[in-house]
Tab-separated table of C-alpha atoms and ligand atoms in Angstrom:
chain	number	residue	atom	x	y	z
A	1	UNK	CA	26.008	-52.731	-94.194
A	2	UNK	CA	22.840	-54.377	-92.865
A	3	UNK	CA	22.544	-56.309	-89.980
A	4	UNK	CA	20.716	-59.536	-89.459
A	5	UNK	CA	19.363	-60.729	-86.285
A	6	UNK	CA	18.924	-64.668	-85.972
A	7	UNK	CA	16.921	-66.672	-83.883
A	8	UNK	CA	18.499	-70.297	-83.513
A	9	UNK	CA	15.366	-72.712	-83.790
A	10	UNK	CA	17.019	-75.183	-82.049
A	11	UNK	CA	18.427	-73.774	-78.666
A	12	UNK	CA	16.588	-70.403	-78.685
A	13	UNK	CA	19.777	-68.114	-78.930
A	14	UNK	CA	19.438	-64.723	-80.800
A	15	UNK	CA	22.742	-63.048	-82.094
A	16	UNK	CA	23.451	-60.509	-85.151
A	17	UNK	CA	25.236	-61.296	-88.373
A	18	UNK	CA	26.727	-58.432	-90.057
A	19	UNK	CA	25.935	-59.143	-93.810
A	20	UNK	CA	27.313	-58.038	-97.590
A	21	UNK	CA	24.751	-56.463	-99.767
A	22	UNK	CA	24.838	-60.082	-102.244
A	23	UNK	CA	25.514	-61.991	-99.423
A	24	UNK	CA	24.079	-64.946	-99.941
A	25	UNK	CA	26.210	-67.463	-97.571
A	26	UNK	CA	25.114	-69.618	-94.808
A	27	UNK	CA	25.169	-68.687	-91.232
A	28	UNK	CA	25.456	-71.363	-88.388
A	29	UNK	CA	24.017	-70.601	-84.315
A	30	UNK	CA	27.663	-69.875	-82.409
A	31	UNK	CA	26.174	-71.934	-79.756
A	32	UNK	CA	24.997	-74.938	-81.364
A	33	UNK	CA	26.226	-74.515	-84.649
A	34	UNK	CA	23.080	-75.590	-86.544
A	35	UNK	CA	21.571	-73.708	-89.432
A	36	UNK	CA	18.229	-73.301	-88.150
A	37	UNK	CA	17.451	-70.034	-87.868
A	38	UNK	CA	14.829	-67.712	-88.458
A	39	UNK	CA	15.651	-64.228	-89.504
A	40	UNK	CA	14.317	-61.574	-87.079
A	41	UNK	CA	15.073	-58.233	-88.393
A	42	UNK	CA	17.184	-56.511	-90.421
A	43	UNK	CA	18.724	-52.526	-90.253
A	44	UNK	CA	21.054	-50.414	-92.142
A	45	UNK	CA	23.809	-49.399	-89.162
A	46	UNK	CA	24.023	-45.613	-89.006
A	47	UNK	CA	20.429	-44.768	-89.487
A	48	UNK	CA	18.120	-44.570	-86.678
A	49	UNK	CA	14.535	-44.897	-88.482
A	50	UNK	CA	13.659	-47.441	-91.136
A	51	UNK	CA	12.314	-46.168	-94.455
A	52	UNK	CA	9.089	-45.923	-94.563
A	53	UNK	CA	8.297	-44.404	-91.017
A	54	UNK	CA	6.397	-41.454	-90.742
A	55	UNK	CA	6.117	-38.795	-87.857
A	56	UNK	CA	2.493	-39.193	-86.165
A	57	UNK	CA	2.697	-35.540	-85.215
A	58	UNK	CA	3.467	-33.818	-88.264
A	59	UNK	CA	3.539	-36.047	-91.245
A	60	UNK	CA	7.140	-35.566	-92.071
A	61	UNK	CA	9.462	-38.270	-93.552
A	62	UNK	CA	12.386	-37.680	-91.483
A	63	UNK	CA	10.874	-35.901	-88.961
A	64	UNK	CA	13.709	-36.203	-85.931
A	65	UNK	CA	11.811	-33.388	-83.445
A	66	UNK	CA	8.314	-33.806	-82.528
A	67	UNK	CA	7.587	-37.619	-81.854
B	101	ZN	ZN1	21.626	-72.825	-81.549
Protein backbone atom coordinates (compact mmCIF):
# COMPACT_ATOMS: atom_id res chain seq x y z
CA UNK A 1 0.00 0.00 0.00
CA UNK A 2 1.38 3.53 -0.42
CA UNK A 3 2.10 5.80 2.12
CA UNK A 4 1.34 9.46 2.32
CA UNK A 5 3.22 11.93 4.25
CA UNK A 6 1.21 15.19 5.31
CA UNK A 7 2.25 18.42 6.25
CA UNK A 8 -0.54 20.18 8.46
CA UNK A 9 -0.64 23.89 7.06
CA UNK A 10 -1.92 25.06 10.03
CA UNK A 11 0.32 23.90 13.04
CA UNK A 12 3.29 22.57 11.01
CA UNK A 13 2.97 18.80 12.09
CA UNK A 14 4.08 16.08 9.54
CA UNK A 15 2.67 12.46 10.06
CA UNK A 16 2.01 9.43 7.47
CA UNK A 17 -1.33 8.15 6.30
CA UNK A 18 -1.34 4.70 5.12
CA UNK A 19 -3.67 4.87 2.00
CA UNK A 20 -5.99 2.32 -0.35
CA UNK A 21 -5.08 2.28 -3.95
CA UNK A 22 -8.86 4.34 -4.78
CA UNK A 23 -8.65 5.97 -1.72
CA UNK A 24 -10.07 8.94 -2.15
CA UNK A 25 -11.23 9.99 1.60
CA UNK A 26 -10.32 12.91 3.63
CA UNK A 27 -7.59 13.00 6.12
CA UNK A 28 -7.64 15.45 9.18
CA UNK A 29 -3.97 16.72 11.20
CA UNK A 30 -4.17 14.31 14.61
CA UNK A 31 -3.07 17.38 16.30
CA UNK A 32 -5.32 19.98 15.21
CA UNK A 33 -7.68 18.14 13.33
CA UNK A 34 -7.93 20.50 10.32
CA UNK A 35 -7.79 19.40 6.73
CA UNK A 36 -5.09 21.51 5.61
CA UNK A 37 -2.52 19.66 4.47
CA UNK A 38 -0.15 19.47 1.83
CA UNK A 39 0.95 16.13 0.57
CA UNK A 40 4.73 15.57 0.89
CA UNK A 41 5.60 12.32 -0.57
CA UNK A 42 4.37 9.25 -1.33
CA UNK A 43 6.16 5.36 -1.38
CA UNK A 44 5.15 1.89 -2.01
CA UNK A 45 6.22 0.08 1.60
CA UNK A 46 8.54 -2.82 0.81
CA UNK A 47 10.55 -1.28 -1.92
CA UNK A 48 13.54 0.68 -1.21
CA UNK A 49 14.02 2.78 -4.61
CA UNK A 50 11.27 4.61 -6.44
CA UNK A 51 10.69 3.77 -10.10
CA UNK A 52 12.38 5.61 -12.16
CA UNK A 53 15.88 5.79 -10.36
CA UNK A 54 18.81 4.88 -12.09
CA UNK A 55 22.35 3.75 -10.79
CA UNK A 56 24.94 6.73 -11.55
CA UNK A 57 27.67 4.11 -11.71
CA UNK A 58 26.48 1.66 -14.03
CA UNK A 59 23.25 2.58 -15.64
CA UNK A 60 21.25 -0.25 -14.27
CA UNK A 61 17.53 -0.06 -13.27
CA UNK A 62 17.70 -1.87 -10.13
CA UNK A 63 21.09 -1.66 -9.61
CA UNK A 64 21.34 -2.54 -5.55
CA UNK A 65 25.54 -2.85 -5.56
CA UNK A 66 27.58 -0.11 -6.82
CA UNK A 67 26.01 3.32 -5.70
ZN1 LIG B 1 -2.45 20.51 12.49
Amino acid sequence: MPIYEFQCNQCGMTFDQLCRINWQGSVKCPSCGKEDLTKIISQVSGLGRGAGDHCSSCSGKSCNGCN
